[in-house]
Amino acid sequence: MSIVVTAATGQLGSLVIDELLQRVPADQVVAVARNAAKAAPIAERGVEVRIADYNDREALAKAFGAGDTVLLISGLDPNRLDQHKTVIALAKEAGVARIAYTSVLGGPEADFELAADHRATEQAILDSGLPYTFLRNGWYSEVYTDQIPVQLAHGVIGSAGDGRIASAARRDYAAAAAVVLTGDGHEKRAYELNGDVSFTLTEYAAELAKQSGQTVAYNNVSPAEHLQVLTAAGIPAQFAPILVGVDNAIERGLLSGRGSDLTTLIARPTTPVADTIAAALKR
């Protein structure tokens, strides 16, 4: 009976592994990864690595065992819903004890396109009858801070208006996942996870300007203009409208926060976006 983390070498998965190893012995953790070389640093820490791709049903079938607790980290592939359904079906066949899923803030009430696969995955888990925990993650602060070089050169561009964003650092969400995976009392629970303090993109730009010493402004454009900017920047044509849809959701308040579940789970304040900006500027 192990704690099995899928997509374990990804940006979130690697942090979840790190957080788990602060709480339980390495021999209780299993990392599912596509690439053995990329997973080697995890294996060196004493964690069992099982090589499997979301598209490889045969390999995935060997990734889960009876009594395991599984963290299904949502994929990025265009056909991720089918991949998620495969994981759920194989986990059920294996007799896992519980499945946790990294969903989206608001769950069924999140009506924007990016949330559609999350809503459907939650329903597939419910339909499976497996004991579950939904980790409804809000926006990651790194979604913005990873773009700092571009923002310093061209400003912050979006179509979110004055909508507020209650983001948190990836490690905050990873810590919450580790708490849920290693603790009791989380079955049949849906946690709405977001940062303690929200901000507008205007406020974000001002903080970046303050810390960098450069002029940075937020340029709020129309959705059509935003789509053109993203496409010109090389964002794939099928994904750019999804990002525009997220900004529309922000403008409508859907990512402005839904309580203090994240702080409660990790037993500390969430990481302020100013701290994530500072860390990014030091890299």
Coordinates of C-alpha atoms in Angstrom, one line a residue:
M1 CA 0.0 0.0 0.0
S2 CA 1.8 3.1 -1.3
I3 CA 1.1 6.7 -2.1
V4 CA 1.3 6.9 -5.9
V5 CA 1.9 10.2 -7.6
T6 CA 1.3 10.5 -11.3
A7 CA 3.2 13.0 -13.5
A8 CA 5.8 12.9 -10.7
T9 CA 8.5 14.8 -12.6
G10 CA 6.3 17.7 -13.6
Q11 CA 6.4 21.1 -12.0
L12 CA 3.7 20.2 -9.5
G13 CA 4.4 16.5 -9.2
S14 CA 8.1 17.0 -8.3
L15 CA 7.1 19.4 -5.5
V16 CA 4.5 16.9 -4.2
I17 CA 7.2 14.2 -4.0
D18 CA 9.4 16.6 -2.1
E19 CA 6.6 17.4 0.3
L20 CA 5.7 13.8 0.8
L21 CA 9.3 12.9 1.7
Q22 CA 9.1 15.4 4.5
R23 CA 6.2 13.5 6.0
V24 CA 6.6 9.8 5.3
P25 CA 9.5 7.4 4.5
A26 CA 10.5 7.1 0.9
D27 CA 9.5 3.5 0.7
Q28 CA 5.9 4.5 1.1
V29 CA 6.0 6.7 -2.0
V30 CA 5.8 5.7 -5.7
A31 CA 6.5 8.1 -8.5
V32 CA 4.8 7.4 -11.9
A33 CA 6.8 9.1 -14.7
R34 CA 7.2 8.8 -18.5
N35 CA 11.0 9.2 -18.6
A36 CA 13.4 7.2 -16.4
A37 CA 16.3 9.6 -16.9
K38 CA 14.2 12.5 -15.8
A39 CA 12.9 10.5 -12.8
A40 CA 16.4 9.4 -11.7
P41 CA 16.8 12.2 -9.1
I42 CA 13.6 11.0 -7.5
A43 CA 14.8 7.4 -7.5
E44 CA 18.0 8.5 -5.9
R45 CA 16.0 9.6 -2.9
G46 CA 14.7 6.1 -2.3
V47 CA 11.4 6.5 -4.1
E48 CA 10.2 3.6 -6.3
V49 CA 9.7 4.9 -9.9
R50 CA 7.2 3.2 -12.2
I51 CA 7.5 4.2 -15.8
A52 CA 4.2 4.8 -17.5
D53 CA 2.6 7.2 -19.9
Y54 CA -1.0 8.4 -19.6
N55 CA -1.4 7.0 -23.2
D56 CA 0.1 3.6 -22.3
R57 CA -2.7 1.5 -20.8
E58 CA -0.5 -1.6 -20.3
A59 CA 2.2 0.3 -18.4
L60 CA -0.4 2.3 -16.4
A61 CA -2.0 -1.0 -15.3
K62 CA 1.2 -1.9 -13.5
A63 CA 1.4 1.5 -11.8
F64 CA -1.3 0.9 -9.2
G65 CA -1.8 -1.7 -6.5
A66 CA -4.5 -2.8 -4.1
G67 CA -4.8 -0.4 -1.2
D68 CA -2.8 2.4 -2.8
T69 CA -3.6 6.1 -2.4
V70 CA -3.3 7.7 -5.8
L71 CA -2.8 11.3 -6.8
L72 CA -4.0 11.9 -10.3
I73 CA -2.3 15.2 -11.4
S74 CA -4.2 16.6 -14.4
G75 CA -2.5 16.3 -17.7
L76 CA -1.7 18.9 -20.3
D77 CA -2.5 16.9 -23.4
P78 CA -5.4 17.9 -25.7
N79 CA -6.9 14.4 -25.0
R80 CA -6.3 14.6 -21.3
L81 CA -9.9 13.7 -20.3
D82 CA -9.6 10.3 -22.0
Q83 CA -6.2 9.9 -20.3
H84 CA -7.8 10.7 -16.9
K85 CA -10.6 8.3 -17.5
T86 CA -8.1 5.5 -18.3
V87 CA -6.2 6.2 -15.0
I88 CA -9.5 6.2 -13.1
A89 CA -10.6 2.9 -14.6
L90 CA -7.2 1.2 -14.0
A91 CA -7.0 2.5 -10.5
K92 CA -10.4 1.0 -9.8
E93 CA -9.4 -2.3 -11.3
A94 CA -6.3 -2.4 -9.1
G95 CA -8.4 -1.9 -6.0
V96 CA -6.8 1.4 -4.9
A97 CA -8.1 2.8 -1.5
R98 CA -8.6 6.4 -2.7
I99 CA -7.9 8.7 -5.6
A100 CA -7.1 12.4 -5.2
Y101 CA -7.4 14.7 -8.2
T102 CA -5.9 18.1 -8.9
S103 CA -9.0 19.9 -10.2
V104 CA -9.9 23.5 -10.7
L105 CA -11.2 26.2 -8.3
G106 CA -15.0 26.1 -8.2
G107 CA -15.4 22.6 -9.5
P108 CA -18.8 22.2 -11.2
E109 CA -19.4 26.0 -11.0
A110 CA -16.3 26.8 -13.1
D111 CA -17.8 27.4 -16.4
F112 CA -14.8 28.4 -18.5
E113 CA -13.2 26.2 -21.2
L114 CA -10.1 25.3 -19.2
A115 CA -12.3 23.9 -16.5
A116 CA -14.4 21.6 -18.7
D117 CA -12.0 18.6 -18.5
H118 CA -11.7 19.1 -14.8
R119 CA -15.5 19.0 -14.3
A120 CA -15.8 15.9 -16.5
T121 CA -12.9 14.2 -14.6
E122 CA -14.5 14.9 -11.2
Q123 CA -17.7 13.3 -12.6
A124 CA -15.9 10.3 -13.9
I125 CA -14.4 9.8 -10.4
L126 CA -17.8 10.1 -8.8
D127 CA -19.2 7.6 -11.3
S128 CA -16.4 5.2 -10.5
G129 CA -17.5 4.9 -6.9
L130 CA -13.9 5.2 -5.7
P131 CA -13.3 7.1 -2.5
Y132 CA -12.0 10.5 -3.6
T133 CA -10.6 13.8 -2.6
F134 CA -10.9 16.8 -5.0
L135 CA -8.1 19.3 -4.8
R136 CA -9.6 22.3 -6.6
N137 CA -6.5 24.3 -7.2
G138 CA -6.7 28.0 -8.0
W139 CA -4.3 29.8 -10.3
Y140 CA -0.5 29.3 -9.7
S141 CA 1.4 32.5 -9.1
E142 CA 4.2 31.1 -11.3
V143 CA 1.8 31.4 -14.3
Y144 CA 2.6 35.1 -14.1
T145 CA 6.1 35.1 -12.6
D146 CA 7.4 32.7 -15.2
Q147 CA 6.7 35.4 -17.8
I148 CA 8.7 38.1 -16.0
P149 CA 11.3 38.6 -18.7
V150 CA 8.5 39.2 -21.3
Q151 CA 6.7 41.4 -18.8
L152 CA 9.7 43.6 -18.2
A153 CA 10.2 44.1 -21.9
H154 CA 6.6 44.6 -23.0
G155 CA 4.5 45.1 -19.8
V156 CA 1.7 42.8 -18.5
I157 CA -0.9 42.2 -21.2
G158 CA -4.3 40.6 -20.6
S159 CA -8.0 41.0 -20.8
A160 CA -8.9 40.4 -17.1
G161 CA -9.9 44.0 -16.4
D162 CA -10.0 44.6 -12.7
G163 CA -10.7 41.0 -11.8
R164 CA -8.9 39.7 -8.7
I165 CA -6.7 36.6 -8.6
A166 CA -6.2 34.7 -5.4
S167 CA -3.2 32.7 -6.6
A168 CA -0.7 30.8 -4.5
A169 CA 2.7 29.3 -5.1
R170 CA 2.9 25.8 -6.6
R171 CA 4.6 24.6 -3.4
D172 CA 1.6 25.7 -1.4
Y173 CA -0.7 23.4 -3.5
A174 CA 1.9 20.6 -3.3
A175 CA 2.0 20.9 0.5
A176 CA -1.8 20.6 0.6
A177 CA -1.7 17.5 -1.6
A178 CA 0.8 15.9 0.7
V179 CA -1.3 16.6 3.7
V180 CA -4.3 15.1 2.1
L181 CA -2.4 12.0 0.8
T182 CA -0.8 11.3 4.2
G183 CA -3.7 12.2 6.5
D184 CA -7.1 10.8 7.5
G185 CA -10.6 12.4 7.2
H186 CA -10.2 13.6 3.6
E187 CA -12.5 11.1 1.8
K188 CA -15.4 12.4 -0.1
R189 CA -14.1 16.0 0.3
A190 CA -13.7 18.8 -2.2
Y191 CA -11.2 21.5 -1.1
E192 CA -11.3 24.9 -2.7
L193 CA -7.7 25.9 -2.7
N194 CA -6.5 29.5 -3.3
G195 CA -4.2 32.1 -1.9
D196 CA -5.0 34.2 1.2
V197 CA -4.7 37.5 -0.6
S198 CA -6.0 38.4 -4.1
F199 CA -4.6 41.0 -6.5
T200 CA -5.5 42.6 -9.8
L201 CA -3.1 42.5 -12.8
T202 CA -2.6 46.2 -12.3
E203 CA -1.5 45.5 -8.7
Y204 CA 0.7 42.7 -9.9
A205 CA 2.4 45.0 -12.5
A206 CA 3.0 47.6 -9.8
E207 CA 4.6 45.1 -7.5
L208 CA 6.9 43.9 -10.3
A209 CA 7.8 47.5 -11.2
K210 CA 8.6 48.1 -7.5
Q211 CA 10.8 45.1 -7.1
S212 CA 12.6 45.3 -10.5
G213 CA 13.1 49.0 -10.5
Q214 CA 11.7 49.1 -14.1
T215 CA 8.5 50.6 -15.5
V216 CA 5.9 47.9 -15.8
A217 CA 2.2 48.6 -16.6
Y218 CA -0.8 46.4 -17.1
N219 CA -2.3 46.9 -20.5
N220 CA -5.9 45.7 -20.4
V221 CA -7.0 44.8 -24.0
S222 CA -10.1 43.4 -25.5
P223 CA -10.5 39.6 -25.7
A224 CA -9.9 39.8 -29.5
E225 CA -6.7 41.8 -29.1
H226 CA -5.6 39.5 -26.3
L227 CA -6.1 36.5 -28.7
Q228 CA -4.0 38.2 -31.3
V229 CA -1.2 39.0 -28.9
L230 CA -1.1 35.4 -27.6
T231 CA -1.1 34.0 -31.2
A232 CA 1.6 36.3 -32.3
A233 CA 3.7 35.2 -29.3
G234 CA 3.6 31.6 -30.5
I235 CA 0.8 30.2 -28.2
P236 CA -0.8 27.3 -30.1
A237 CA -4.0 28.2 -31.9
Q238 CA -6.0 25.7 -29.9
F239 CA -4.7 26.9 -26.6
A240 CA -4.8 30.7 -27.0
P241 CA -8.6 31.0 -26.8
I242 CA -8.5 29.0 -23.6
L243 CA -6.2 31.5 -22.0
V244 CA -8.4 34.3 -23.1
G245 CA -11.3 32.5 -21.5
V246 CA -9.3 32.3 -18.2
D247 CA -9.0 36.1 -18.2
N248 CA -12.7 36.4 -18.8
A249 CA -13.2 34.1 -15.8
I250 CA -10.9 36.3 -13.7
E251 CA -12.8 39.4 -14.8
R252 CA -16.0 37.7 -13.6
G253 CA -14.5 36.9 -10.2
L254 CA -14.2 33.1 -10.6
L255 CA -10.6 33.0 -9.5
S256 CA -10.8 35.6 -6.8
G257 CA -10.9 33.0 -4.0
R258 CA -13.4 30.7 -2.3
G259 CA -12.3 30.6 1.4
S260 CA -9.3 29.4 3.4
D261 CA -9.1 25.7 2.7
L262 CA -5.5 26.0 1.5
T263 CA -4.2 27.8 4.6
T264 CA -6.1 25.4 6.8
L265 CA -4.6 22.3 5.2
I266 CA -1.0 23.5 5.2
A267 CA -1.3 25.2 8.6
R268 CA 0.4 28.4 7.5
P269 CA -0.3 31.4 5.4
T270 CA -0.1 31.0 1.6
T271 CA 2.9 32.5 -0.2
P272 CA 2.3 36.1 -1.2
V273 CA 2.7 36.8 -4.9
A274 CA 5.3 39.4 -4.0
D275 CA 7.5 36.6 -2.6
T276 CA 7.1 34.6 -5.8
I277 CA 8.0 37.7 -7.8
A278 CA 11.1 38.2 -5.6
A279 CA 12.2 34.6 -6.1
A280 CA 11.7 34.8 -9.8
L281 CA 13.8 38.0 -10.1
K282 CA 16.7 36.2 -8.3
R283 CA 16.9 33.4 -10.8

